[in-house]
PDB file of C-alpha atoms in Angstrom:
ATOM      1  CA  MET R 753      11.054 -19.189   5.564  1.00  0.00           C
ATOM      2  CA  SER R 754      11.645 -18.424   1.931  1.00  0.00           C
ATOM      3  CA  PHE R 755       8.731 -16.288   0.350  1.00  0.00           C
ATOM      4  CA  ASP R 756       7.007 -16.968  -2.533  1.00  0.00           C
ATOM      5  CA  PRO R 757       4.276 -14.551  -4.113  1.00  0.00           C
ATOM      6  CA  ALA R 758       2.526 -17.943  -5.019  1.00  0.00           C
ATOM      7  CA  THR R 759       2.006 -18.349  -1.206  1.00  0.00           C
ATOM      8  CA  LEU R 760      -0.395 -15.183  -0.484  1.00  0.00           C
ATOM      9  CA  VAL R 761      -4.099 -15.034  -0.961  1.00  0.00           C
ATOM     10  CA  TYR R 762      -5.530 -13.131  -4.238  1.00  0.00           C
ATOM     11  CA  ASP R 763      -9.229 -12.037  -4.893  1.00  0.00           C
ATOM     12  CA  ALA R 764     -11.349 -13.459  -7.735  1.00  0.00           C
ATOM     13  CA  ASN R 765      -9.166 -11.164 -10.019  1.00  0.00           C
ATOM     14  CA  GLY R 766      -5.827 -12.325  -8.783  1.00  0.00           C
ATOM     15  CA  LEU R 767      -5.360  -9.169  -6.770  1.00  0.00           C
ATOM     16  CA  ILE R 768      -4.010  -8.140  -3.497  1.00  0.00           C
ATOM     17  CA  PRO R 769      -4.325  -4.908  -1.857  1.00  0.00           C
ATOM     18  CA  CYS R 770      -1.168  -3.062  -1.011  1.00  0.00           C
ATOM     19  CA  ILE R 771      -1.002  -0.147   1.409  1.00  0.00           C
ATOM     20  CA  ALA R 772       1.868   2.424   1.166  1.00  0.00           C
ATOM     21  CA  GLN R 773       3.001   4.263   4.090  1.00  0.00           C
ATOM     22  CA  GLU R 774       5.966   6.672   4.144  1.00  0.00           C
ATOM     23  CA  GLU R 775       8.684   4.966   6.102  1.00  0.00           C
ATOM     24  CA  ALA R 776      10.116   8.405   7.413  1.00  0.00           C
ATOM     25  CA  THR R 777       6.705   9.991   8.641  1.00  0.00           C
ATOM     26  CA  GLY R 778       4.490   7.073   9.087  1.00  0.00           C
ATOM     27  CA  GLU R 779       2.001   8.359   6.852  1.00  0.00           C
ATOM     28  CA  VAL R 780      -0.347   6.545   5.011  1.00  0.00           C
ATOM     29  CA  LEU R 781      -0.168   7.566   1.392  1.00  0.00           C
ATOM     30  CA  MET R 782      -2.498   5.287  -0.891  1.00  0.00           C
ATOM     31  CA  MET R 783      -3.789   1.711  -1.422  1.00  0.00           C
ATOM     32  CA  ALA R 784      -3.467  -0.148  -4.903  1.00  0.00           C
ATOM     33  CA  TRP R 785      -3.608  -3.496  -6.113  1.00  0.00           C
ATOM     34  CA  MET R 786      -0.923  -5.940  -6.872  1.00  0.00           C
ATOM     35  CA  ASN R 787      -1.135  -9.431  -8.947  1.00  0.00           C
ATOM     36  CA  ALA R 788       1.600 -11.994  -7.987  1.00  0.00           C
ATOM     37  CA  GLU R 789       4.021 -10.952 -10.613  1.00  0.00           C
ATOM     38  CA  SER R 790       3.576  -7.442  -9.293  1.00  0.00           C
ATOM     39  CA  VAL R 791       4.795  -8.127  -6.332  1.00  0.00           C
ATOM     40  CA  ALA R 792       7.840 -10.160  -7.631  1.00  0.00           C
ATOM     41  CA  ARG R 793       8.437  -7.322  -9.633  1.00  0.00           C
ATOM     42  CA  THR R 794       8.188  -4.831  -6.882  1.00  0.00           C
ATOM     43  CA  LEU R 795      10.906  -6.966  -4.729  1.00  0.00           C
ATOM     44  CA  GLU R 796      13.111  -7.692  -7.344  1.00  0.00           C
ATOM     45  CA  THR R 797      13.209  -3.548  -8.776  1.00  0.00           C
ATOM     46  CA  GLY R 798      12.550  -1.844  -5.448  1.00  0.00           C
ATOM     47  CA  ARG R 799      10.207   0.134  -7.118  1.00  0.00           C
ATOM     48  CA  VAL R 800       6.750  -0.303  -6.137  1.00  0.00           C
ATOM     49  CA  THR R 801       4.629  -1.718  -9.009  1.00  0.00           C
ATOM     50  CA  TYR R 802       1.170  -2.174  -9.078  1.00  0.00           C
ATOM     51  CA  TRP R 803      -1.729  -3.631 -11.678  1.00  0.00           C
ATOM     52  CA  SER R 804      -3.855  -0.993 -12.631  1.00  0.00           C
ATOM     53  CA  ARG R 805      -7.283  -2.406 -12.671  1.00  0.00           C
ATOM     54  CA  SER R 806      -8.209   0.397 -15.083  1.00  0.00           C
ATOM     55  CA  ARG R 807      -5.467   0.077 -17.915  1.00  0.00           C
ATOM     56  CA  GLN R 808      -5.230  -4.056 -17.017  1.00  0.00           C
ATOM     57  CA  SER R 809      -1.353  -3.051 -16.838  1.00  0.00           C
ATOM     58  CA  PHE R 810       1.533  -3.027 -14.747  1.00  0.00           C
ATOM     59  CA  TRP R 811       2.051   0.308 -13.032  1.00  0.00           C
ATOM     60  CA  VAL R 812       5.457   1.247 -11.615  1.00  0.00           C
ATOM     61  CA  LYS R 813       4.299   4.060  -9.441  1.00  0.00           C
ATOM     62  CA  GLY R 814       5.909   7.506 -10.816  1.00  0.00           C
ATOM     63  CA  GLU R 815       7.149   5.574 -14.009  1.00  0.00           C
ATOM     64  CA  SER R 816       5.605   8.552 -16.216  1.00  0.00           C
ATOM     65  CA  SER R 817       5.189  11.245 -13.255  1.00  0.00           C
ATOM     66  CA  GLY R 818       8.677  10.843 -11.557  1.00  0.00           C
ATOM     67  CA  HIS R 819       6.840  10.437  -8.246  1.00  0.00           C
ATOM     68  CA  LEU R 820       8.683   7.261  -7.497  1.00  0.00           C
ATOM     69  CA  GLN R 821       7.956   5.048  -4.598  1.00  0.00           C
ATOM     70  CA  GLU R 822      11.245   3.225  -3.548  1.00  0.00           C
ATOM     71  CA  LEU R 823      10.640   0.265  -1.575  1.00  0.00           C
ATOM     72  CA  VAL R 824      12.025   0.184   1.870  1.00  0.00           C
ATOM     73  CA  VAL R 825      10.326  -3.210   3.110  1.00  0.00           C
ATOM     74  CA  LEU R 826       7.132  -5.474   2.211  1.00  0.00           C
ATOM     75  CA  ARG R 827       5.403  -6.840   5.028  1.00  0.00           C
ATOM     76  CA  VAL R 828       2.279  -9.385   4.958  1.00  0.00           C
ATOM     77  CA  ASP R 829      -0.657  -9.371   7.287  1.00  0.00           C
ATOM     78  CA  CYS R 830      -1.932 -12.558   9.088  1.00  0.00           C
ATOM     79  CA  ASP R 831      -4.079 -13.643   6.744  1.00  0.00           C
ATOM     80  CA  ARG R 832      -1.737 -13.198   3.784  1.00  0.00           C
ATOM     81  CA  ASP R 833      -4.600 -11.229   1.727  1.00  0.00           C
ATOM     82  CA  CYS R 834      -2.976  -7.686   2.371  1.00  0.00           C
ATOM     83  CA  LEU R 835       0.245  -6.210   1.823  1.00  0.00           C
ATOM     84  CA  LEU R 836       2.040  -2.951   3.441  1.00  0.00           C
ATOM     85  CA  ALA R 837       4.817  -1.309   1.593  1.00  0.00           C
ATOM     86  CA  LEU R 838       6.816   0.917   3.740  1.00  0.00           C
ATOM     87  CA  VAL R 839       8.575   3.441   0.972  1.00  0.00           C
ATOM     88  CA  ARG R 840      10.492   6.384   0.224  1.00  0.00           C
ATOM     89  CA  GLN R 841       7.810   8.597  -1.959  1.00  0.00           C
ATOM     90  CA  THR R 842       9.200  11.287  -4.056  1.00  0.00           C
ATOM     91  CA  GLY R 843       6.689  14.065  -4.557  1.00  0.00           C
ATOM     92  CA  PRO R 844       2.762  13.797  -4.108  1.00  0.00           C
ATOM     93  CA  ALA R 845       1.652   9.843  -3.900  1.00  0.00           C
ATOM     94  CA  CYS R 846      -1.784  11.200  -5.363  1.00  0.00           C
ATOM     95  CA  HIS R 847      -2.497  11.896  -8.641  1.00  0.00           C
ATOM     96  CA  THR R 848      -4.363  15.104  -7.256  1.00  0.00           C
ATOM     97  CA  ASN R 849      -0.895  16.178  -6.839  1.00  0.00           C
ATOM     98  CA  ARG R 850      -1.323  15.687  -3.237  1.00  0.00           C
ATOM     99  CA  ARG R 851       1.021  14.098  -0.699  1.00  0.00           C
ATOM    100  CA  SER R 852      -1.402  11.307   0.269  1.00  0.00           C
ATOM    101  CA  CYS R 853      -4.886  10.297  -1.258  1.00  0.00           C
ATOM    102  CA  PHE R 854      -6.317  10.310   1.939  1.00  0.00           C
ATOM    103  CA  TYR R 855      -6.905  14.030   2.039  1.00  0.00           C
ATOM    104  CA  THR R 856     -10.693  13.820   2.763  1.00  0.00           C
ATOM    105  CA  ALA R 857     -11.696  13.922   6.378  1.00  0.00           C
ATOM    106  CA  LEU R 858     -15.115  13.506   7.794  1.00  0.00           C
ATOM    107  CA  ARG R 859     -15.787  15.545  10.598  1.00  0.00           C
ATOM    108  CA  ASP R 860     -19.426  16.103  12.280  1.00  0.00           C
ATOM    109  CA  GLY R 861     -20.975  14.485   9.026  1.00  0.00           C
ATOM    110  CA  GLU R 862     -19.041  16.936   6.584  1.00  0.00           C
ATOM    111  CA  GLU R 863     -16.225  16.150   4.054  1.00  0.00           C
ATOM    112  CA  VAL R 864     -13.371  18.682   5.189  1.00  0.00           C
ATOM    113  CA  GLU R 865     -10.106  18.555   2.948  1.00  0.00           C
ATOM    114  CA  ILE R 866      -6.927  18.674   4.727  1.00  0.00           C
ATOM    115  CA  LEU R 867      -4.005  18.474   2.451  1.00  0.00           C
ATOM    116  CA  GLN R 868      -3.465  20.983  -0.656  1.00  0.00           C
ATOM    117  CA  PRO R 869      -2.086  20.249  -3.683  1.00  0.00           C
ATOM    118  CA  MET R 870       1.661  20.321  -3.512  1.00  0.00           C
ATOM    119  CA  ALA R 871       3.380  23.158  -5.160  1.00  0.00           C
ATOM    120  CA  GLY R 872       5.058  21.919  -8.523  1.00  0.00           C
TER     121      GLY R 872
ATOM    122  CA  MET M 716     -19.800  19.338   1.891  1.00  0.00           C
ATOM    123  CA  SER M 717     -22.523  16.791   3.761  1.00  0.00           C
ATOM    124  CA  PHE M 718     -20.798  13.300   3.826  1.00  0.00           C
ATOM    125  CA  ASP M 719     -23.207  10.021   2.819  1.00  0.00           C
ATOM    126  CA  PRO M 720     -21.829   6.682   2.643  1.00  0.00           C
ATOM    127  CA  ALA M 721     -23.824   5.892  -0.260  1.00  0.00           C
ATOM    128  CA  THR M 722     -21.452   8.145  -2.150  1.00  0.00           C
ATOM    129  CA  LEU M 723     -18.540   5.968  -1.459  1.00  0.00           C
ATOM    130  CA  VAL M 724     -17.569   3.250  -4.230  1.00  0.00           C
ATOM    131  CA  TYR M 725     -18.141  -0.614  -3.131  1.00  0.00           C
ATOM    132  CA  ASP M 726     -16.812  -3.239  -5.035  1.00  0.00           C
ATOM    133  CA  ALA M 727     -19.268  -5.923  -6.630  1.00  0.00           C
ATOM    134  CA  ASN M 728     -19.785  -7.474  -3.088  1.00  0.00           C
ATOM    135  CA  GLY M 729     -21.192  -3.719  -1.496  1.00  0.00           C
ATOM    136  CA  LEU M 730     -17.975  -3.698   0.493  1.00  0.00           C
ATOM    137  CA  ILE M 731     -15.167  -0.999   0.598  1.00  0.00           C
ATOM    138  CA  PRO M 732     -11.627  -1.606   2.550  1.00  0.00           C
ATOM    139  CA  CYS M 733     -10.800   0.225   5.674  1.00  0.00           C
ATOM    140  CA  ILE M 734      -6.950   0.801   6.546  1.00  0.00           C
ATOM    141  CA  ALA M 735      -6.778   0.799  10.682  1.00  0.00           C
ATOM    142  CA  GLN M 736      -3.765   3.142  11.690  1.00  0.00           C
ATOM    143  CA  GLU M 737      -2.823   3.803  15.352  1.00  0.00           C
ATOM    144  CA  GLU M 738      -3.197   7.825  15.592  1.00  0.00           C
ATOM    145  CA  ALA M 739      -0.669   8.132  18.320  1.00  0.00           C
ATOM    146  CA  THR M 740       2.016   6.111  16.641  1.00  0.00           C
ATOM    147  CA  GLY M 741       1.290   5.970  12.851  1.00  0.00           C
ATOM    148  CA  GLU M 742       1.659   2.369  12.964  1.00  0.00           C
ATOM    149  CA  VAL M 743      -0.671   0.588  10.790  1.00  0.00           C
ATOM    150  CA  LEU M 744      -2.748  -2.200  12.283  1.00  0.00           C
ATOM    151  CA  MET M 745      -4.958  -3.890   9.764  1.00  0.00           C
ATOM    152  CA  MET M 746      -7.002  -3.986   6.988  1.00  0.00           C
ATOM    153  CA  ALA M 747     -10.846  -5.047   6.729  1.00  0.00           C
ATOM    154  CA  TRP M 748     -13.920  -4.410   4.557  1.00  0.00           C
ATOM    155  CA  MET M 749     -17.160  -2.386   5.440  1.00  0.00           C
ATOM    156  CA  ASN M 750     -20.145  -1.789   3.512  1.00  0.00           C
ATOM    157  CA  ALA M 751     -22.390   1.275   3.842  1.00  0.00           C
ATOM    158  CA  GLU M 752     -23.761   0.087   7.017  1.00  0.00           C
ATOM    159  CA  SER M 753     -20.699  -0.292   8.709  1.00  0.00           C
ATOM    160  CA  VAL M 754     -19.682   3.037   7.372  1.00  0.00           C
ATOM    161  CA  ALA M 755     -22.681   4.753   9.230  1.00  0.00           C
ATOM    162  CA  ARG M 756     -22.281   2.459  12.335  1.00  0.00           C
ATOM    163  CA  THR M 757     -18.962   3.593  12.999  1.00  0.00           C
ATOM    164  CA  LEU M 758     -19.168   7.116  12.401  1.00  0.00           C
ATOM    165  CA  GLU M 759     -22.355   7.341  14.665  1.00  0.00           C
ATOM    166  CA  THR M 760     -20.959   5.105  17.759  1.00  0.00           C
ATOM    167  CA  GLY M 761     -17.395   5.874  17.403  1.00  0.00           C
ATOM    168  CA  ARG M 762     -16.283   2.324  17.415  1.00  0.00           C
ATOM    169  CA  VAL M 763     -14.912   0.701  14.343  1.00  0.00           C
ATOM    170  CA  THR M 764     -17.438  -1.722  12.694  1.00  0.00           C
ATOM    171  CA  TYR M 765     -16.290  -3.870   9.748  1.00  0.00           C
ATOM    172  CA  TRP M 766     -18.263  -6.545   8.195  1.00  0.00           C
ATOM    173  CA  SER M 767     -17.268  -9.752   8.548  1.00  0.00           C
ATOM    174  CA  ARG M 768     -16.720 -11.622   4.614  1.00  0.00           C
ATOM    175  CA  SER M 769     -16.554 -14.718   6.569  1.00  0.00           C
ATOM    176  CA  ARG M 770     -19.133 -14.716   8.980  1.00  0.00           C
ATOM    177  CA  GLN M 771     -21.371 -12.504   6.834  1.00  0.00           C
ATOM    178  CA  SER M 772     -22.024 -10.068   9.834  1.00  0.00           C
ATOM    179  CA  PHE M 773     -21.357  -6.764  11.578  1.00  0.00           C
ATOM    180  CA  TRP M 774     -18.332  -6.619  13.415  1.00  0.00           C
ATOM    181  CA  VAL M 775     -17.598  -4.490  16.387  1.00  0.00           C
ATOM    182  CA  LYS M 776     -13.947  -4.828  16.339  1.00  0.00           C
ATOM    183  CA  GLY M 777     -13.171  -5.761  20.031  1.00  0.00           C
ATOM    184  CA  GLU M 778     -16.754  -6.377  21.260  1.00  0.00           C
ATOM    185  CA  SER M 779     -16.167 -10.014  22.089  1.00  0.00           C
ATOM    186  CA  SER M 780     -12.411  -9.719  22.797  1.00  0.00           C
ATOM    187  CA  GLY M 781     -12.566  -6.073  24.610  1.00  0.00           C
ATOM    188  CA  HIS M 782      -9.783  -4.736  21.724  1.00  0.00           C
ATOM    189  CA  LEU M 783     -12.003  -1.975  20.618  1.00  0.00           C
ATOM    190  CA  GLN M 784     -11.059   0.650  18.540  1.00  0.00           C
ATOM    191  CA  GLU M 785     -12.086   4.094  19.045  1.00  0.00           C
ATOM    192  CA  LEU M 786     -12.371   6.126  15.907  1.00  0.00           C
ATOM    193  CA  VAL M 787     -10.419   9.152  16.056  1.00  0.00           C
ATOM    194  CA  VAL M 788     -11.136  10.335  12.269  1.00  0.00           C
ATOM    195  CA  LEU M 789     -12.269   8.953   8.928  1.00  0.00           C
ATOM    196  CA  ARG M 790     -10.804   9.754   6.043  1.00  0.00           C
ATOM    197  CA  VAL M 791     -11.965   8.811   2.046  1.00  0.00           C
ATOM    198  CA  ASP M 792      -9.479   8.670  -0.466  1.00  0.00           C
ATOM    199  CA  CYS M 793      -9.238  10.171  -3.693  1.00  0.00           C
ATOM    200  CA  ASP M 794     -11.007   7.796  -5.515  1.00  0.00           C
ATOM    201  CA  ARG M 795     -13.532   7.370  -2.556  1.00  0.00           C
ATOM    202  CA  ASP M 796     -13.005   3.374  -3.025  1.00  0.00           C
ATOM    203  CA  CYS M 797     -10.486   3.024   0.156  1.00  0.00           C
ATOM    204  CA  LEU M 798     -11.173   4.191   4.032  1.00  0.00           C
ATOM    205  CA  LEU M 799      -8.394   5.233   6.342  1.00  0.00           C
ATOM    206  CA  ALA M 800      -9.419   5.400   9.828  1.00  0.00           C
ATOM    207  CA  LEU M 801      -7.184   6.735  12.328  1.00  0.00           C
ATOM    208  CA  VAL M 802      -7.933   4.882  15.694  1.00  0.00           C
ATOM    209  CA  ARG M 803      -7.599   4.751  19.593  1.00  0.00           C
ATOM    210  CA  GLN M 804      -6.459   0.844  20.210  1.00  0.00           C
ATOM    211  CA  THR M 805      -7.207  -0.786  23.018  1.00  0.00           C
ATOM    212  CA  GLY M 806      -4.588  -3.924  23.301  1.00  0.00           C
ATOM    213  CA  PRO M 807      -3.548  -5.946  20.126  1.00  0.00           C
ATOM    214  CA  ALA M 808      -5.506  -5.280  16.703  1.00  0.00           C
ATOM    215  CA  CYS M 809      -4.484  -8.819  15.412  1.00  0.00           C
ATOM    216  CA  HIS M 810      -6.310 -12.484  16.320  1.00  0.00           C
ATOM    217  CA  THR M 811      -2.867 -13.831  16.971  1.00  0.00           C
ATOM    218  CA  ASN M 812      -2.723 -11.160  20.149  1.00  0.00           C
ATOM    219  CA  ARG M 813       0.186  -9.069  18.163  1.00  0.00           C
ATOM    220  CA  ARG M 814      -0.225  -5.122  18.182  1.00  0.00           C
ATOM    221  CA  SER M 815      -0.562  -5.084  14.122  1.00  0.00           C
ATOM    222  CA  CYS M 816      -1.831  -7.852  11.640  1.00  0.00           C
ATOM    223  CA  PHE M 817       1.598  -6.842   9.927  1.00  0.00           C
ATOM    224  CA  TYR M 818       4.053  -8.656  11.581  1.00  0.00           C
ATOM    225  CA  THR M 819       5.863 -10.461   8.577  1.00  0.00           C
ATOM    226  CA  ALA M 820       8.444  -8.696   7.073  1.00  0.00           C
ATOM    227  CA  LEU M 821      10.038 -10.198   3.449  1.00  0.00           C
ATOM    228  CA  ARG M 822      14.014  -9.488   3.605  1.00  0.00           C
ATOM    229  CA  ASP M 823      16.220 -10.923   1.149  1.00  0.00           C
ATOM    230  CA  GLY M 824      13.716 -13.117  -0.068  1.00  0.00           C
ATOM    231  CA  GLU M 825      12.823 -14.328   3.511  1.00  0.00           C
ATOM    232  CA  GLU M 826       9.847 -13.978   5.879  1.00  0.00           C
ATOM    233  CA  VAL M 827      10.801 -12.594   9.165  1.00  0.00           C
ATOM    234  CA  GLU M 828       8.518 -11.927  11.939  1.00  0.00           C
ATOM    235  CA  ILE M 829       8.999  -8.697  13.364  1.00  0.00           C
ATOM    236  CA  LEU M 830       6.411  -8.389  16.307  1.00  0.00           C
ATOM    237  CA  GLN M 831       5.738 -10.912  19.282  1.00  0.00           C
ATOM    238  CA  PRO M 832       2.379 -11.743  20.399  1.00  0.00           C
ATOM    239  CA  MET M 833       1.629  -9.360  23.371  1.00  0.00           C
ATOM    240  CA  ALA M 834       1.368 -10.552  27.093  1.00  0.00           C
ATOM    241  CA  GLY M 835      -1.836 -11.092  27.970  1.00  0.00           C
TER     242      GLY M 835
END
């Protein structure tokens, strides 16, 4: 069955969440948003391209930082309202310079940092 | 630092996305939504508890199907607007009886099913 980004289910702002997972390790790196054109560009270019809600513009991950996300495969969930991008991440995915954005764990009611910023 | 669900960033509907990942294998199983009370209940009970947008009610994952998600650890992202739950999933996470909701891959412009429903 041929894929058309228009067949995905977008929210009221025309956006769909996309989870980025490191293909080699399975680590969940981040979650950000795409619109239909971001989805199309990601598939065309092989570079994961989100829609920045704060800047209201396309956001080619790593374009300014060099921390690119190379797309390995894009998956769609059962309800067609969430995407999973398996990627090869160069350097940190998080703007805090950590490998993953999910660096805070909740343990016994406390917040614990489990990842340090990468050396750079 | 002590954790308070009220410090998370919720959308206009009071919801935050939560990604469920199988702790043992790293497989991303699903994404669903929580409100502040879901987050509190998940941490208190150790059973992942979403907010069902369609039913507008709490949804203890697996309560009716038996396909429970036992919480191993909950993580918060850098912007505090997305959660990652590492879980031990009993049976399929997806309502289609597949292990993961992300069973459709996009390959060369085609949709390809990569997971079969589990035997039950």
